[in-house]
Short mmCIF file of C-alpha atoms and ligand atoms in Angstrom, two decimals:
data_model
loop_
_atom_site.label_atom_id
_atom_site.label_comp_id
_atom_site.label_asym_id
_atom_site.label_seq_id
_atom_site.Cartn_x
_atom_site.Cartn_y
_atom_site.Cartn_z
CA MET A 1 86.38 91.62 158.27
CA PRO A 2 87.33 88.81 160.65
CA THR A 3 84.31 86.82 161.65
CA SER A 4 85.80 85.25 164.75
CA THR A 5 87.49 86.44 167.91
CA SER A 6 90.08 83.65 167.57
CA ILE A 7 92.02 85.74 165.06
CA HIS A 8 94.53 88.15 166.61
CA PRO A 9 95.60 91.45 164.95
CA ILE A 10 98.23 90.90 162.28
CA LEU A 11 101.83 91.47 163.38
CA ASP A 12 102.99 93.46 160.37
CA GLN A 13 106.66 93.24 159.39
CA ALA A 14 106.06 93.19 155.61
CA PRO A 15 109.17 93.77 153.51
CA THR A 16 109.43 97.11 151.70
CA THR A 17 109.75 97.84 147.97
CA GLU A 18 113.21 99.15 148.87
CA SER A 19 114.36 95.64 149.82
CA PHE A 20 113.09 94.37 146.43
CA ARG A 21 114.95 97.20 144.62
CA LYS A 22 118.20 96.55 146.47
CA ALA A 23 118.11 92.78 145.99
CA THR A 24 117.23 93.11 142.28
CA LEU A 25 119.99 95.61 141.50
CA ARG A 26 122.53 93.55 143.46
CA GLY A 27 121.48 90.40 141.58
CA PHE A 28 121.47 92.07 138.16
CA ARG A 29 125.02 93.38 138.58
CA LYS A 30 126.35 89.79 138.80
CA ASP A 31 127.68 87.87 135.77
CA GLN A 32 124.77 85.44 136.12
CA LYS A 33 121.83 87.79 136.69
CA GLN A 34 119.60 86.57 139.53
CA ILE A 35 116.71 87.51 141.84
CA PRO A 36 115.96 85.80 145.19
CA SER A 37 112.98 83.51 144.63
CA LYS A 38 111.08 84.94 147.62
CA PHE A 39 110.14 87.89 145.36
CA LEU A 40 108.02 85.54 143.23
CA TYR A 41 105.31 85.78 145.89
CA ASP A 42 103.47 89.06 145.47
CA ASP A 43 99.67 88.81 145.42
CA ARG A 44 99.45 87.57 141.85
CA GLY A 45 102.47 85.28 142.31
CA SER A 46 100.92 83.69 145.41
CA LYS A 47 97.70 83.01 143.49
CA LEU A 48 99.61 81.53 140.55
CA PHE A 49 101.53 79.34 142.99
CA ASP A 50 98.21 78.01 144.32
CA LYS A 51 97.34 77.04 140.72
CA ILE A 52 100.73 75.33 140.28
CA CYS A 53 99.91 73.16 143.29
CA GLU A 54 96.91 71.76 141.39
CA LEU A 55 98.78 70.93 138.18
CA GLU A 56 99.09 67.35 136.97
CA GLU A 57 102.87 67.71 136.57
CA TYR A 58 103.42 69.26 140.01
CA TYR A 59 103.49 66.06 142.09
CA PRO A 60 104.83 67.54 145.42
CA THR A 61 101.56 69.05 146.72
CA ARG A 62 99.35 66.05 145.93
CA THR A 63 101.91 63.62 147.28
CA GLU A 64 102.53 65.56 150.49
CA ILE A 65 98.79 65.90 151.13
CA GLY A 66 98.42 62.12 150.67
CA ILE A 67 101.22 61.49 153.19
CA MET A 68 99.68 63.95 155.65
CA ARG A 69 96.21 62.39 155.40
CA GLU A 70 97.53 58.90 155.88
CA ASN A 71 99.76 59.71 158.84
CA VAL A 72 98.17 62.69 160.53
CA SER A 73 97.42 60.91 163.80
CA ALA A 74 101.08 59.89 164.19
CA MET A 75 102.10 63.46 163.31
CA ALA A 76 99.70 64.91 165.90
CA GLU A 77 101.09 62.53 168.49
CA ALA A 78 104.65 63.62 167.68
CA ILE A 79 103.69 67.31 167.99
CA GLY A 80 101.94 66.63 171.30
CA PRO A 81 99.32 68.64 173.21
CA ALA A 82 99.41 72.40 173.92
CA ALA A 83 101.92 73.23 171.21
CA ARG A 84 102.17 76.59 169.49
CA LEU A 85 102.46 75.76 165.78
CA VAL A 86 104.47 78.30 163.74
CA GLU A 87 104.10 77.86 159.98
CA TYR A 88 106.81 79.42 157.82
CA GLY A 89 105.41 80.64 154.47
CA SER A 90 101.83 79.66 155.26
CA GLY A 91 100.28 80.77 151.92
CA SER A 92 96.80 79.28 151.76
CA SER A 93 97.45 77.04 154.81
CA LEU A 94 95.93 74.12 152.89
CA LYS A 95 98.00 71.35 154.46
CA THR A 96 97.62 72.95 157.88
CA ARG A 97 93.91 72.21 157.70
CA ILE A 98 94.72 68.51 157.86
CA LEU A 99 96.61 69.10 161.13
CA LEU A 100 93.95 71.44 162.53
CA GLU A 101 91.26 68.94 161.70
CA GLN A 102 93.13 66.32 163.74
CA MET A 103 94.46 68.51 166.57
CA GLY A 104 91.92 71.35 166.88
CA GLU A 105 91.76 72.47 170.51
CA ASP A 106 94.92 70.50 171.31
CA LEU A 107 96.88 73.36 169.76
CA ALA A 108 97.65 76.36 171.99
CA ALA A 109 97.94 78.64 168.95
CA TYR A 110 98.54 78.63 165.21
CA VAL A 111 100.98 81.30 163.96
CA PRO A 112 100.95 81.59 160.14
CA VAL A 113 103.90 83.62 158.83
CA ASP A 114 103.76 84.85 155.24
CA ILE A 115 105.30 87.56 153.05
CA SER A 116 102.03 88.36 151.21
CA LYS A 117 99.72 90.31 153.54
CA SER A 118 96.45 89.96 151.64
CA HIS A 119 96.98 86.24 151.10
CA LEU A 120 97.85 85.79 154.79
CA LEU A 121 94.78 87.65 156.00
CA GLU A 122 92.42 85.88 153.63
CA SER A 123 93.53 82.44 154.75
CA ALA A 124 93.75 83.40 158.46
CA GLU A 125 90.16 84.62 158.33
CA ALA A 126 88.97 81.46 156.61
CA LEU A 127 90.75 79.32 159.23
CA ALA A 128 89.37 81.37 162.12
CA GLU A 129 85.90 80.73 160.80
CA ASP A 130 86.44 77.00 160.40
CA TYR A 131 88.46 76.44 163.62
CA PRO A 132 87.14 79.02 166.13
CA ALA A 133 88.70 77.16 169.07
CA VAL A 134 92.27 77.71 167.83
CA PRO A 135 93.81 81.13 168.53
CA ILE A 136 95.34 82.39 165.26
CA GLN A 137 98.19 84.90 165.43
CA PRO A 138 99.08 85.98 161.84
CA VAL A 139 102.51 87.48 161.16
CA CYS A 140 103.33 89.23 157.89
CA ALA A 141 107.09 88.96 157.46
CA ASP A 142 109.89 87.74 155.26
CA TYR A 143 110.71 84.72 157.39
CA THR A 144 114.16 84.41 155.79
CA THR A 145 115.21 87.52 157.71
CA SER A 146 114.98 87.96 161.46
CA PHE A 147 111.42 88.76 162.54
CA GLU A 148 109.42 88.80 165.76
CA LEU A 149 106.83 86.27 166.87
CA PRO A 150 103.87 87.33 169.03
CA GLU A 151 103.87 86.37 172.72
CA PRO A 152 102.75 82.74 173.00
CA PRO A 153 99.51 82.18 174.91
CA ARG A 154 100.08 81.07 178.51
CA SER A 155 98.59 77.70 177.64
CA ALA A 156 101.46 76.95 175.20
CA HIS A 157 103.88 74.35 176.51
CA ARG A 158 106.15 74.16 173.51
CA THR A 159 106.77 75.58 170.05
CA VAL A 160 106.77 73.45 166.92
CA GLY A 161 107.74 74.77 163.49
CA TYR A 162 105.81 73.67 160.43
CA TYR A 163 107.56 74.01 157.08
CA PRO A 164 105.69 72.03 154.42
CA GLY A 165 105.94 72.03 150.62
CA SER A 166 109.69 71.34 150.47
CA THR A 167 110.26 75.07 150.54
CA ILE A 168 113.54 74.20 152.28
CA GLY A 169 114.55 73.16 148.74
CA ASN A 170 114.46 76.78 147.58
CA PHE A 171 117.54 77.52 149.72
CA PRO A 172 121.08 76.62 148.69
CA ARG A 173 122.55 74.11 151.21
CA ASP A 174 124.42 76.67 153.32
CA GLN A 175 121.34 78.89 153.62
CA ALA A 176 119.13 75.85 154.32
CA ARG A 177 121.49 75.02 157.18
CA ALA A 178 121.35 78.59 158.53
CA PHE A 179 117.56 78.65 158.27
CA LEU A 180 117.13 75.35 160.13
CA GLU A 181 119.46 76.71 162.82
CA GLN A 182 117.23 79.76 163.09
CA ILE A 183 114.15 77.53 163.52
CA ALA A 184 115.99 75.40 166.12
CA HIS A 185 116.73 78.60 168.03
CA THR A 186 113.08 79.77 167.77
CA VAL A 187 111.54 76.49 168.96
CA GLY A 188 114.18 76.12 171.68
CA PRO A 189 114.92 72.98 173.71
CA GLU A 190 111.97 70.54 173.70
CA GLY A 191 110.89 72.08 170.40
CA GLY A 192 110.02 70.35 167.15
CA LEU A 193 109.79 70.81 163.42
CA LEU A 194 107.42 69.09 160.99
CA ILE A 195 108.90 69.56 157.54
CA GLY A 196 108.12 68.50 153.97
CA VAL A 197 111.17 67.43 151.97
CA ASP A 198 111.06 66.53 148.28
CA LEU A 199 113.21 63.54 147.33
CA LYS A 200 115.51 62.85 144.37
CA LYS A 201 113.88 60.84 141.58
CA ASP A 202 113.76 60.47 137.80
CA VAL A 203 115.06 63.71 136.23
CA ASP A 204 112.15 63.99 133.75
CA VAL A 205 109.62 63.82 136.58
CA MET A 206 111.47 66.53 138.52
CA THR A 207 111.89 68.94 135.58
CA ALA A 208 108.33 68.46 134.22
CA ALA A 209 107.05 69.64 137.62
CA TYR A 210 108.57 73.07 136.85
CA ASP A 211 107.61 73.28 133.17
CA ASP A 212 103.93 72.41 132.88
CA ALA A 213 102.13 72.12 129.54
CA GLU A 214 99.56 74.81 130.45
CA GLY A 215 102.27 77.40 131.08
CA VAL A 216 101.17 78.29 134.63
CA THR A 217 104.74 77.98 135.96
CA ALA A 218 105.98 80.15 133.08
CA ALA A 219 103.40 82.81 134.05
CA PHE A 220 104.47 82.51 137.72
CA SER A 221 108.09 83.02 136.74
CA LYS A 222 107.37 85.89 134.31
CA ASN A 223 105.31 87.59 137.00
CA LEU A 224 108.67 88.70 138.39
CA LEU A 225 109.18 90.84 135.26
CA ARG A 226 105.69 92.26 135.66
CA ARG A 227 106.43 93.01 139.31
CA MET A 228 109.68 94.81 138.41
CA ASN A 229 107.81 96.87 135.80
CA ARG A 230 105.21 97.87 138.39
CA GLU A 231 107.31 98.38 141.49
CA LEU A 232 110.74 99.35 140.11
CA ASP A 233 109.72 101.26 136.95
CA ALA A 234 111.38 98.56 134.87
CA THR A 235 110.87 98.29 131.10
CA PHE A 236 110.66 94.51 130.55
CA ASP A 237 108.85 93.25 127.44
CA LEU A 238 107.33 90.03 128.79
CA ASP A 239 107.20 88.51 125.31
CA ALA A 240 110.97 88.86 124.92
CA PHE A 241 111.68 86.36 127.74
CA GLU A 242 110.86 82.67 128.11
CA HIS A 243 110.73 80.32 131.06
CA GLN A 244 113.50 77.70 131.10
CA VAL A 245 114.25 74.84 133.52
CA LEU A 246 117.19 72.45 133.85
CA TRP A 247 118.40 69.80 136.27
CA ASN A 248 121.77 70.63 137.82
CA GLU A 249 123.21 67.25 138.87
CA GLU A 250 126.16 68.70 140.75
CA ARG A 251 124.01 70.98 142.92
CA GLY A 252 121.12 68.50 143.10
CA CYS A 253 118.47 71.00 142.08
CA VAL A 254 116.06 72.03 139.35
CA GLU A 255 117.07 75.54 138.23
CA SER A 256 114.49 77.97 136.84
CA HIS A 257 115.54 80.84 134.58
CA LEU A 258 114.02 83.59 132.46
CA ARG A 259 115.81 83.53 129.12
CA SER A 260 116.10 86.61 126.92
CA THR A 261 115.06 85.57 123.41
CA THR A 262 116.91 88.49 121.83
CA ALA A 263 119.74 90.98 122.54
CA GLN A 264 118.13 93.84 124.40
CA SER A 265 118.58 96.54 126.99
CA VAL A 266 116.23 96.96 129.95
CA THR A 267 115.98 99.71 132.56
CA VAL A 268 115.36 98.78 136.21
CA ALA A 269 115.11 101.51 138.87
CA ASP A 270 116.94 103.98 136.59
CA GLU A 271 119.79 101.56 135.88
CA SER A 272 120.29 100.08 132.43
CA PHE A 273 121.07 96.36 131.94
CA ALA A 274 122.14 94.71 128.69
CA PHE A 275 121.01 91.17 127.85
CA ASP A 276 122.64 89.01 125.16
CA ALA A 277 120.32 86.77 123.19
CA GLY A 278 120.00 83.58 125.27
CA GLU A 279 121.23 85.20 128.50
CA THR A 280 119.18 84.31 131.56
CA ILE A 281 118.00 85.67 134.89
CA HIS A 282 118.25 82.84 137.45
CA THR A 283 114.96 83.00 139.37
CA GLU A 284 114.79 79.86 141.51
CA ASP A 285 116.46 76.65 142.66
CA SER A 286 114.43 73.67 143.87
CA HIS A 287 116.83 71.34 145.68
CA LYS A 288 115.96 67.67 146.07
CA TYR A 289 117.25 65.50 148.91
CA THR A 290 117.97 61.90 149.75
CA LEU A 291 116.72 60.79 153.20
CA ASP A 292 120.32 60.46 154.40
CA GLY A 293 121.25 63.83 152.91
CA PHE A 294 118.47 65.60 154.79
CA ALA A 295 119.19 63.74 158.05
CA SER A 296 122.79 64.88 157.97
CA LEU A 297 121.79 68.48 157.15
CA ALA A 298 119.34 68.44 160.08
CA ALA A 299 121.98 66.96 162.39
CA ASP A 300 124.28 69.89 161.56
CA THR A 301 121.68 72.35 162.82
CA GLY A 302 120.68 70.99 166.21
CA PHE A 303 117.78 68.87 164.96
CA GLU A 304 117.46 65.12 164.99
CA VAL A 305 115.07 63.40 162.57
CA GLU A 306 112.72 61.35 164.71
CA SER A 307 110.13 60.10 162.19
CA VAL A 308 109.93 59.95 158.41
CA TRP A 309 106.74 59.36 156.41
CA THR A 310 106.83 58.84 152.64
CA ASP A 311 104.54 57.80 149.78
CA ASP A 312 104.59 54.48 147.88
CA ARG A 313 106.95 55.77 145.20
CA SER A 314 109.22 57.57 147.71
CA TYR A 315 108.70 60.82 145.78
CA PHE A 316 108.27 63.00 148.86
CA SER A 317 108.76 62.85 152.61
CA VAL A 318 107.31 64.53 155.69
CA GLN A 319 109.72 64.40 158.60
CA TYR A 320 109.44 65.18 162.30
CA CYS A 321 112.59 66.55 163.90
CA THR A 322 113.28 67.42 167.52
CA THR A 323 115.87 69.69 169.11
C1 AVI B 1 107.58 76.77 147.14
N1 AVI B 1 108.50 75.87 146.47
C2 AVI B 1 108.79 74.71 147.27
C3 AVI B 1 108.12 75.53 145.08
C4 AVI B 1 109.15 74.52 144.51
O1 AVI B 1 108.73 73.40 144.20
O2 AVI B 1 110.33 74.84 144.44
C5 AVI B 1 108.06 76.76 144.22
C6 AVI B 1 107.75 76.48 142.78
N2 AVI B 1 108.27 77.10 141.78
C7 AVI B 1 107.79 76.65 140.65
N3 AVI B 1 106.93 75.71 140.93
C8 AVI B 1 106.87 75.58 142.27
#
């Protein structure tokens, strides 16, 4: 139960199993079988993702946290007082704590938006306990579709989006553009966006981040098969697939796949699908940017990059954009 009055009732727009079924069948009927990566984040997937963030090989989280800690006062100044902060895909809200620590009562409200209801509630409750002065308005929704935000408190003077983790990289460029446009529309004129953007670097560093020695990322990826078995009456043998990653130079992204180790047939929601040995299901893209590349993407969507903070090795960037 919530322990603080600062937490508002959840605004529940959770996606249905039907949307998972439709997207899976549509993706499996293509020549290159695929599933939108947002379906990686059921309860178990969200917890596995938290573990990924602590892995030695997964540099983005550590690096972004370092950048946030070092530059949080400049970030708070850019966001300004009395802002309503809307976080897209809030998960455990770990990086948000750095901002809340700095801004606290300066924020008019914090609106975490996440697809996993239990994960959202757990972290909203923990935040409400630790930051009782900040009104928290949790929203359970698939933020890649259109969804409603709660009424802002009267004290809110502006809306600022927060999109850390380089999750923008999980969209192909055209969808990244459309999503940034949607955020620009939501925050309106005088609005802002604080965003984490992973940068291009040595290919081995980028691919190792998605193929850790402990196999946590493989478990995260295979959890999709488990989820299909549970929610769509699918018949996947988890041992007959392996996690595979590759760098696609042309598209500028690390691709993640589940590779069938043998020729087999699998049923999903009463439909049968044949797999050749070596055939893959494309589960995720993680696009990497140059600073110029992201600035020109942002400029296409009504945002202008105002400040950029990076680490010593220029592995990762946190950027503040205004409309
Ligand atoms: C959430 N997103 C930015 C992560 C990434 O780096 O693409 C998801 C992830 N998948 C495997 N490891 C991390």
